[in-house]
Short mmCIF file of N, CA and C and ligand atoms in Angstrom, two decimals:
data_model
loop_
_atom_site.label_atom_id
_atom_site.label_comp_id
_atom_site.label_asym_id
_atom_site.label_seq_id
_atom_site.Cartn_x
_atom_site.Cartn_y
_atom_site.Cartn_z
N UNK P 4 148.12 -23.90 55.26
CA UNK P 4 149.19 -23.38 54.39
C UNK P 4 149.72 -24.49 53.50
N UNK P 5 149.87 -23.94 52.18
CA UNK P 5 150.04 -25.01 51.07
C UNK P 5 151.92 -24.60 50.47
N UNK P 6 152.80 -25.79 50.34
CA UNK P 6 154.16 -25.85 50.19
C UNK P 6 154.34 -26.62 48.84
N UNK P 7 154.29 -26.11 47.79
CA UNK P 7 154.82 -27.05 46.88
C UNK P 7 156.25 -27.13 46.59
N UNK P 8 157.01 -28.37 46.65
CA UNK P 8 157.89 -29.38 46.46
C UNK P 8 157.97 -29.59 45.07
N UNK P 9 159.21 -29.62 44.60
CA UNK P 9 159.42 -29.71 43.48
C UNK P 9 160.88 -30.00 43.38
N UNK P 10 161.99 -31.47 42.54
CA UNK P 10 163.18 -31.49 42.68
C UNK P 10 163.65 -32.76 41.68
N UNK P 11 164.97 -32.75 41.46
CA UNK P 11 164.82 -33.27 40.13
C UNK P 11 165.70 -35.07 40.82
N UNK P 12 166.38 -35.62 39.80
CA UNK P 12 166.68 -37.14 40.20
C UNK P 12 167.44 -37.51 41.38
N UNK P 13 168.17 -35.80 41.69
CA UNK P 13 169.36 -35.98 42.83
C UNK P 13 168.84 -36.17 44.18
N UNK P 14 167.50 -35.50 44.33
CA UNK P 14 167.36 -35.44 45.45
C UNK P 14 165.57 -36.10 45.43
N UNK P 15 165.69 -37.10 45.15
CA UNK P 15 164.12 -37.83 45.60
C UNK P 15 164.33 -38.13 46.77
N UNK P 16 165.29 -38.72 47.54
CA UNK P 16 165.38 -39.06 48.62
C UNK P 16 164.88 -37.93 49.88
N UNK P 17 165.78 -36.69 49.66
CA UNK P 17 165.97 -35.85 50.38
C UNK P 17 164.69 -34.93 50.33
N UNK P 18 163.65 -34.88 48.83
CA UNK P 18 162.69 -34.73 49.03
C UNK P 18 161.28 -35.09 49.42
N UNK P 19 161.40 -36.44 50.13
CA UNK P 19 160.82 -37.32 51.14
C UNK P 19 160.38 -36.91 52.15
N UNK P 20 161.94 -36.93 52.55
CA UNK P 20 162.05 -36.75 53.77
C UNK P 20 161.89 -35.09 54.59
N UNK P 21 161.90 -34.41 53.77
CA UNK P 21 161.64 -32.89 53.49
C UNK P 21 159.87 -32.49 53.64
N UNK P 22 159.48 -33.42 52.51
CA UNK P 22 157.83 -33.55 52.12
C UNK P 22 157.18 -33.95 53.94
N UNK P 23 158.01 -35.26 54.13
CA UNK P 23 157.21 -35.84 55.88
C UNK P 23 157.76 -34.46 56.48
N UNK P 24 159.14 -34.04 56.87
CA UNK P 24 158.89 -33.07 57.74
C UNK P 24 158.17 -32.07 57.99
N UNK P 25 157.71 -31.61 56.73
CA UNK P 25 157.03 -30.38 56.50
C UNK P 25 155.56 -30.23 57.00
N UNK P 26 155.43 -31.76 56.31
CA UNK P 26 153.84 -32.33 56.56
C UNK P 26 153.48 -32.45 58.29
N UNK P 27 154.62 -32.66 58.68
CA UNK P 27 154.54 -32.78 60.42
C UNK P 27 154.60 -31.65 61.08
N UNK P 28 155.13 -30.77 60.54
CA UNK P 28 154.85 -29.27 61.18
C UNK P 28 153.33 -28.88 60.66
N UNK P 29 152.54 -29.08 59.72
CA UNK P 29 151.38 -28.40 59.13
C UNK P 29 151.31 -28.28 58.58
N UNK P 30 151.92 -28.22 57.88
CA UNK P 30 151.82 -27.81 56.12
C UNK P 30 150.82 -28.86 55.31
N UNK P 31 149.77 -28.16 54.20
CA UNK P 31 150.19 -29.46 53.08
C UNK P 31 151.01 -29.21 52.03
N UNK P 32 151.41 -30.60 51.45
CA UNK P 32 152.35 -30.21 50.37
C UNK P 32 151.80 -30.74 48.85
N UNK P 33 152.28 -29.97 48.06
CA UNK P 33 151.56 -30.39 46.51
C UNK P 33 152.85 -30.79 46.23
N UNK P 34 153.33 -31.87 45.61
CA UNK P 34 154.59 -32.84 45.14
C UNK P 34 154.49 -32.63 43.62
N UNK P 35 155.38 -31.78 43.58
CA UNK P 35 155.36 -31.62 41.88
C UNK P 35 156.37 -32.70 41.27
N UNK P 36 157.15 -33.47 42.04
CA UNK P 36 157.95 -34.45 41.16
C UNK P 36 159.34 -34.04 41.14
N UNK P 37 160.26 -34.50 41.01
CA UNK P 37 159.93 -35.81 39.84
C UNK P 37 160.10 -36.98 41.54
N UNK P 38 159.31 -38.07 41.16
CA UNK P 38 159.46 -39.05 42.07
C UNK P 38 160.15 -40.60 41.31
N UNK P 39 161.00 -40.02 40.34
CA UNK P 39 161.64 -40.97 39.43
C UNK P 39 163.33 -40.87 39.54
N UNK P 40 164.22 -41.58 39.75
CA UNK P 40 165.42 -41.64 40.15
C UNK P 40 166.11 -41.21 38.29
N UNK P 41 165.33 -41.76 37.60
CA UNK P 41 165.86 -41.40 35.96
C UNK P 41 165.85 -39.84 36.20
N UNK P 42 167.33 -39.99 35.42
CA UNK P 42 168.16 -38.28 35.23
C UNK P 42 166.89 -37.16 34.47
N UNK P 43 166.39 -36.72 35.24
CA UNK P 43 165.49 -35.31 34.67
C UNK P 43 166.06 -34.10 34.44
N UNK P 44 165.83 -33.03 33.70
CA UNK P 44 165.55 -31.70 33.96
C UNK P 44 164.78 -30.79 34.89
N UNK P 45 166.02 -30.29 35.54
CA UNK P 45 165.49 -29.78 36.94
C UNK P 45 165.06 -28.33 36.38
N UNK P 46 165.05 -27.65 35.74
CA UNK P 46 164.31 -26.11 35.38
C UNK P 46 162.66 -27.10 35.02
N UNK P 47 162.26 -27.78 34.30
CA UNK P 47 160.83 -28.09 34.42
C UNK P 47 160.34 -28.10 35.97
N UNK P 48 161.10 -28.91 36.51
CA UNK P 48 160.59 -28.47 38.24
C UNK P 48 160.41 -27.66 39.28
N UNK P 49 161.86 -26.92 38.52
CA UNK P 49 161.68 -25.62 39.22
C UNK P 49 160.57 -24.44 39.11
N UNK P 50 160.23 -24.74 37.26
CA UNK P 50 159.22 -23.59 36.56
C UNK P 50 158.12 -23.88 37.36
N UNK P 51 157.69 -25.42 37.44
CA UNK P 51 156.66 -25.95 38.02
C UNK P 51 156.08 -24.87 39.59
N UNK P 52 157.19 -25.32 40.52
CA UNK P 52 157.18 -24.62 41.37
C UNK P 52 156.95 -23.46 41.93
N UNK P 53 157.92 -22.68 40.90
CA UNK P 53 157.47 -21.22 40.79
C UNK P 53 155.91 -20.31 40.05
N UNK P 54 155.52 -21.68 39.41
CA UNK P 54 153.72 -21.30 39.08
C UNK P 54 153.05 -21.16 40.02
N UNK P 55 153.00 -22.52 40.18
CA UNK P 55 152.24 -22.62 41.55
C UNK P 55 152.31 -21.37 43.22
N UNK P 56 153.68 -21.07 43.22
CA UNK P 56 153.90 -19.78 44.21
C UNK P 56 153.07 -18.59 43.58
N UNK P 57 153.34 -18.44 42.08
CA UNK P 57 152.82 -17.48 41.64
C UNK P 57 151.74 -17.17 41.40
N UNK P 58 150.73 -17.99 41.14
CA UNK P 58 149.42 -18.41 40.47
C UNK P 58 148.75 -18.38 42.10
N UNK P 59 149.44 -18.70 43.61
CA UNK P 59 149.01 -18.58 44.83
C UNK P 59 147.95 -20.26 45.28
N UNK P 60 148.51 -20.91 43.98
CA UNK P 60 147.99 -22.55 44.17
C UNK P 60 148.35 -22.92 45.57
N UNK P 61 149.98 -22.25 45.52
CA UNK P 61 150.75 -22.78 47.07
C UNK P 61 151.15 -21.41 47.25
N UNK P 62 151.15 -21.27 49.23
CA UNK P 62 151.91 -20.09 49.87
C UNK P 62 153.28 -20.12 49.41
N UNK P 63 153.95 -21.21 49.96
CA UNK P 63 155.35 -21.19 49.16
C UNK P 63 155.94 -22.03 48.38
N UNK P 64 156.90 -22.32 48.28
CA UNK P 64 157.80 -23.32 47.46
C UNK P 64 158.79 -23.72 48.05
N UNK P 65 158.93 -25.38 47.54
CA UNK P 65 160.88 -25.79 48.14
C UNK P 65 161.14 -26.69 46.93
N UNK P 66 162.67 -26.12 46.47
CA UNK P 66 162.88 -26.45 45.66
C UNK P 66 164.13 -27.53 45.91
N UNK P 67 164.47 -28.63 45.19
CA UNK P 67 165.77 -29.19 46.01
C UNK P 67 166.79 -29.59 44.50
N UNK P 68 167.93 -29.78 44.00
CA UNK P 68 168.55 -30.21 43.31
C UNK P 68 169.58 -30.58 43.55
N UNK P 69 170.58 -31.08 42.93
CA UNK P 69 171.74 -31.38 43.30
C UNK P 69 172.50 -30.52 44.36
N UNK P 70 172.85 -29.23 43.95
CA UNK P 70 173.02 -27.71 44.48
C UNK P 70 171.79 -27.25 45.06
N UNK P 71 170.83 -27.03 44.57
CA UNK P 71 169.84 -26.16 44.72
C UNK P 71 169.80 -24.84 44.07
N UNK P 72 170.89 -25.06 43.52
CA UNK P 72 171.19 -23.54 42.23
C UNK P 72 170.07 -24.04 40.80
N UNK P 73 170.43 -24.65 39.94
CA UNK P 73 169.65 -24.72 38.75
C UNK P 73 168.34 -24.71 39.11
N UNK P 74 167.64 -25.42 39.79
CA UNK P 74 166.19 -25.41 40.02
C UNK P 74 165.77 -23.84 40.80
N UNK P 75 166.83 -23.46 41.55
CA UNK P 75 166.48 -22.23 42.05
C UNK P 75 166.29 -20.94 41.36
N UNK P 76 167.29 -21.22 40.03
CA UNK P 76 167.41 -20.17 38.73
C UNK P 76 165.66 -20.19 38.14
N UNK P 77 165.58 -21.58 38.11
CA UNK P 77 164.37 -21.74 37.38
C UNK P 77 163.11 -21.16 37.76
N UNK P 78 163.05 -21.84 38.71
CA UNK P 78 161.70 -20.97 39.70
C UNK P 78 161.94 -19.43 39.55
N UNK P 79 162.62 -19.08 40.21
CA UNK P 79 163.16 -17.38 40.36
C UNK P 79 162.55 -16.94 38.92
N UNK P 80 162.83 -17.43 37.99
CA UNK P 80 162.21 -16.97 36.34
C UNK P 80 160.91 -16.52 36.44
N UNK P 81 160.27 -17.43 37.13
CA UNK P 81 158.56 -16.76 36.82
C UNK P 81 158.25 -15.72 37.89
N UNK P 82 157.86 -15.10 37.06
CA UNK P 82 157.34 -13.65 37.82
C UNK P 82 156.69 -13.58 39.61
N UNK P 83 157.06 -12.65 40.08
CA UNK P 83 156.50 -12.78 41.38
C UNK P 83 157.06 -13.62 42.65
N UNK P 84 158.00 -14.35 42.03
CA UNK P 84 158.69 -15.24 42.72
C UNK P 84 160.51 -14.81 43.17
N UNK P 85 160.57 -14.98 44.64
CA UNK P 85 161.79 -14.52 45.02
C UNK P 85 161.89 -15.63 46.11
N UNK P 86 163.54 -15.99 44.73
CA UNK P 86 163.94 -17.43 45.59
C UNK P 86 165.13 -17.00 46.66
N UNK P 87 165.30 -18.04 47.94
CA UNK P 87 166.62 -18.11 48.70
C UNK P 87 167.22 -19.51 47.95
N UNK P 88 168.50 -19.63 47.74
CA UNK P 88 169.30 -20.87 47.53
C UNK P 88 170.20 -20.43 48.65
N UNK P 89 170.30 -21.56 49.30
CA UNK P 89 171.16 -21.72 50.59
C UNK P 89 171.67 -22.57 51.50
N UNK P 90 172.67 -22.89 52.22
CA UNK P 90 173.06 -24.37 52.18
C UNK P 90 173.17 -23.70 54.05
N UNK P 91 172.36 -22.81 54.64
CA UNK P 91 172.72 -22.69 56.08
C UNK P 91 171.39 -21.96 56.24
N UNK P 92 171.16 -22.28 57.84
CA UNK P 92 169.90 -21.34 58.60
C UNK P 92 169.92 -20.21 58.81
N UNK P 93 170.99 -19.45 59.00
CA UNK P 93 170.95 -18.16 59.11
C UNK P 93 170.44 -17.01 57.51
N UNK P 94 170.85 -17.72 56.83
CA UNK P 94 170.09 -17.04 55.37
C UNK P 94 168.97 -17.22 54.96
N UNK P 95 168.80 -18.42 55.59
CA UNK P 95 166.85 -19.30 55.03
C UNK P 95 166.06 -17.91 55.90
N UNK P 96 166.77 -17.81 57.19
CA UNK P 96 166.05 -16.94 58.17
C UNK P 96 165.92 -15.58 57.27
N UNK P 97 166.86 -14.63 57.23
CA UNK P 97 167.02 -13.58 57.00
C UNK P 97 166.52 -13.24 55.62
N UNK P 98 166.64 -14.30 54.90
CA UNK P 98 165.92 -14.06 53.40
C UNK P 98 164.09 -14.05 53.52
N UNK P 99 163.33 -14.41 54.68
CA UNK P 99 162.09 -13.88 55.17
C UNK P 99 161.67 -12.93 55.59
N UNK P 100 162.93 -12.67 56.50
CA UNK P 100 162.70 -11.52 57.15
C UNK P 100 163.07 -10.49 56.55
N UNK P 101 163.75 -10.32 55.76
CA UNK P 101 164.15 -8.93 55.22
C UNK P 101 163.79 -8.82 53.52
N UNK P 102 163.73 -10.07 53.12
CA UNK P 102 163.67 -10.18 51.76
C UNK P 102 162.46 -10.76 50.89
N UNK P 103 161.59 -11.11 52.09
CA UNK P 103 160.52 -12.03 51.43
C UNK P 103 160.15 -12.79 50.65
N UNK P 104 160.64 -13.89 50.75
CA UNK P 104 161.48 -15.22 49.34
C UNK P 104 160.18 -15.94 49.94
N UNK P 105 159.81 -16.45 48.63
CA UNK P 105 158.59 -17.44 48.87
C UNK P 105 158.63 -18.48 48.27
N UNK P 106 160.14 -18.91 47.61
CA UNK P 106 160.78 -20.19 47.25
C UNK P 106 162.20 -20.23 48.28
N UNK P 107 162.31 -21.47 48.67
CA UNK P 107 163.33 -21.80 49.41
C UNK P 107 164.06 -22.98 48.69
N UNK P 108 165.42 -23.10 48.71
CA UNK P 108 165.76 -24.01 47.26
C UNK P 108 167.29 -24.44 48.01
N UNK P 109 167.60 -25.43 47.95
CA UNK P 109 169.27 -26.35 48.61
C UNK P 109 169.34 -27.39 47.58
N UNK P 110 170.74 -27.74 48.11
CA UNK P 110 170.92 -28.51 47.44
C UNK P 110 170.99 -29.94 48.10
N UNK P 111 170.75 -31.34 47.81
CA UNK P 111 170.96 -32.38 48.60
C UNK P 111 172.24 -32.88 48.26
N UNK P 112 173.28 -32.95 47.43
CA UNK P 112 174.30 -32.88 47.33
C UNK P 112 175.35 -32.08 48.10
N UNK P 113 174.77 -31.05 49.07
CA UNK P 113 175.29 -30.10 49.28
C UNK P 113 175.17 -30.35 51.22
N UNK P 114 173.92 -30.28 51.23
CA UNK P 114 173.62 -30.32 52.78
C UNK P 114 172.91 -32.09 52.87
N UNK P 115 173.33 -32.01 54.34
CA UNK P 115 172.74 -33.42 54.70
C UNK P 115 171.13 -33.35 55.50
N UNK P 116 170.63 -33.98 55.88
CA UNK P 116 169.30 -34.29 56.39
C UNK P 116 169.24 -33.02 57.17
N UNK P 117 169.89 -33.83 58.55
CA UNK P 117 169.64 -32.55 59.75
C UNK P 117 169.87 -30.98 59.32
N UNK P 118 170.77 -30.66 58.66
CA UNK P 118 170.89 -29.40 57.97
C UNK P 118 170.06 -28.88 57.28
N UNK P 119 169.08 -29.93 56.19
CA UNK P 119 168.13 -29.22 55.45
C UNK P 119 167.01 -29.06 56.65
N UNK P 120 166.95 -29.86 57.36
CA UNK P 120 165.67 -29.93 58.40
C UNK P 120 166.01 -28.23 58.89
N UNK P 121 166.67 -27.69 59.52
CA UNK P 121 167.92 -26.79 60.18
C UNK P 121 167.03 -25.39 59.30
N UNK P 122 167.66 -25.54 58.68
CA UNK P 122 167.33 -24.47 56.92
C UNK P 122 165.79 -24.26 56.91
N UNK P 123 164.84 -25.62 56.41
CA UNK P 123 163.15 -25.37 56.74
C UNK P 123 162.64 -24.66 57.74
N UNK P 124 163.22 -24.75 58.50
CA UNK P 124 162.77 -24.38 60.24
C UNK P 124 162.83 -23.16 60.33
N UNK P 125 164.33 -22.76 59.66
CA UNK P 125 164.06 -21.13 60.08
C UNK P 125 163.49 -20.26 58.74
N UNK P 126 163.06 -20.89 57.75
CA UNK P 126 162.84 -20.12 56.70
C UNK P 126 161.34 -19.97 56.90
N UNK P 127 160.52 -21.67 57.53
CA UNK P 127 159.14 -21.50 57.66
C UNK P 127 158.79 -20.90 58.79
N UNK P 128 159.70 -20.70 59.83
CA UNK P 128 159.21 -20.16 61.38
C UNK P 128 159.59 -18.95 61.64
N UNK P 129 159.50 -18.09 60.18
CA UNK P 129 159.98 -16.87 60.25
C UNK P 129 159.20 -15.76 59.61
N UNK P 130 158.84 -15.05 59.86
CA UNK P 130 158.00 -13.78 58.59
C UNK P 130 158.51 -12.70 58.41
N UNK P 131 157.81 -12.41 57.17
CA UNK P 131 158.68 -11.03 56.70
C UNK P 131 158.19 -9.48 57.70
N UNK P 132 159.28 -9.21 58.03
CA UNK P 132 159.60 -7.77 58.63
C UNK P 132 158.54 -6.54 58.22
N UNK P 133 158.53 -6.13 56.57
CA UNK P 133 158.26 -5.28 56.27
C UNK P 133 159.34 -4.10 56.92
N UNK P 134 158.16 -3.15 56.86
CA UNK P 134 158.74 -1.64 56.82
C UNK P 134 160.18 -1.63 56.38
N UNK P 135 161.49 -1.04 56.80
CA UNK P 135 162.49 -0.52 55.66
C UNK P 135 162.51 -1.61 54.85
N UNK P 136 162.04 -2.82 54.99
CA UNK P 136 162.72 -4.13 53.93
C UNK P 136 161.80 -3.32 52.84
N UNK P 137 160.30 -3.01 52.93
CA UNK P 137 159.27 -2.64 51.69
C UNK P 137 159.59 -1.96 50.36
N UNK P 138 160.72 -1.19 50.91
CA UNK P 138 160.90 0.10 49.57
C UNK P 138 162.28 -1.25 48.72
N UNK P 139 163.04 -2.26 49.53
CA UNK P 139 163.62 -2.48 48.33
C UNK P 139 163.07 -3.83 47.71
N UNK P 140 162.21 -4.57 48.56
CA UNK P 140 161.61 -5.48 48.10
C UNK P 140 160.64 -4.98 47.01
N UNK P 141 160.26 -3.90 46.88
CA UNK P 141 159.57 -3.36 45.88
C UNK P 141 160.06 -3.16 44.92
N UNK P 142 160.99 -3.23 44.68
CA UNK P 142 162.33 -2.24 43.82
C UNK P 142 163.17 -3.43 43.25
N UNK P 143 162.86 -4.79 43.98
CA UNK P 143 163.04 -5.75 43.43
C UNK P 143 162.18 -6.30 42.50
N UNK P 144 160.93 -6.13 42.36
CA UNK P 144 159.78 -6.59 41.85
C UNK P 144 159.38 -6.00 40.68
N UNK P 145 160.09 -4.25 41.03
CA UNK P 145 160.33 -3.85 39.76
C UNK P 145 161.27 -4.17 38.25
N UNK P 146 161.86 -4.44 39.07
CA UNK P 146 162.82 -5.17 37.90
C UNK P 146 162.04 -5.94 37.04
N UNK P 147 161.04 -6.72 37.49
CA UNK P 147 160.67 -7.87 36.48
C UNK P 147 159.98 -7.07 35.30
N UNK P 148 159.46 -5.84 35.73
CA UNK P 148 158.38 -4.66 34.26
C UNK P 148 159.32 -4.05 33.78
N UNK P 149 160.72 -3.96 34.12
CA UNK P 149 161.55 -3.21 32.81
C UNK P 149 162.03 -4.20 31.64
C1 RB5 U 222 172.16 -32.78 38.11
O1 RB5 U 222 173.24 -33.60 37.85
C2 RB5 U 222 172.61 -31.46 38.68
O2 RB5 U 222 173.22 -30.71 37.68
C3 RB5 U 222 171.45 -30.73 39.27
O3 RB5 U 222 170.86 -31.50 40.25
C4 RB5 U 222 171.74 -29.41 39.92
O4 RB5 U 222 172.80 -29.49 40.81
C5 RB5 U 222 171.84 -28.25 39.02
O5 RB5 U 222 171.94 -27.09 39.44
#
């Protein structure tokens, strides 16, 4: 299973350390950047991200920014892609299971280490439900053809 990583100047650190954890559960990860502390634009990273989910380069995505909001907007843009932004485990969880988000997006400004670790865990050690979730996850997807 392939995770592409993608996050802008705020969080190189936090996407390190995110990248090793992930990598230690199984995953591989495709590092879309930025691995530069100079102030970037986090929607290029996010778009990045959300190709790659979409295009099926990678199973999923993690997105990280200051918040985890702007890069999460971004990704969410390209088609096919349904992000969680979330700063707790109980939503990383439930946004799999009921909602089938295949970008996961925080902020490192926001949450600390053990927390994002917290958040990965239950978003990757979780799968989607189906059945009643199907008719609105569908109905979400519609939206993107009107
Ligand atoms: C960058 O300063 C900051 O705006 C960005 O990391 C993020 O929080 C945007 O949503």
């Amino acid at each position: 299973m392939k995770i592409a990583i993608g996050n802008d100047h705020s969080a190189v650190e936090m996407k390190n350390i995110i990248r090793k954890y992930v990598e230690e559960k199984g995953y591989e990860v495709i590092d879309l950047g930025t691995n530069a502390n100079e102030s970037c634009d986090y929607p290029i990273y996010g778009e990045m991200v959300g190709r790659a989910v979409a295009s099926k380069e990678a199973d999923y995505g993690i997105t990280i920014c200051g918040t985890g909001i702007g890069i999460g907007i971004a990704a969410g843009k390209v088609k096919g892609v349904r992000v969680c932004t979330c700063s707790e485990p109980y939503s990383a969880r439930l946004s799999r299971m009921h909602n089938n988000t295949n970008v996961l997006s925080f902020g490192a400004r926001v949450v600390g280490v053990e927390m994002a670790k917290m958040i990965v865990d239950e978003w990757l050690d979780n799968t989607y439900e189906g059945g009643r979730h199907e008719r609105r996850v569908a109905q979400l997807m519609e939206i993107e053809e009107r």
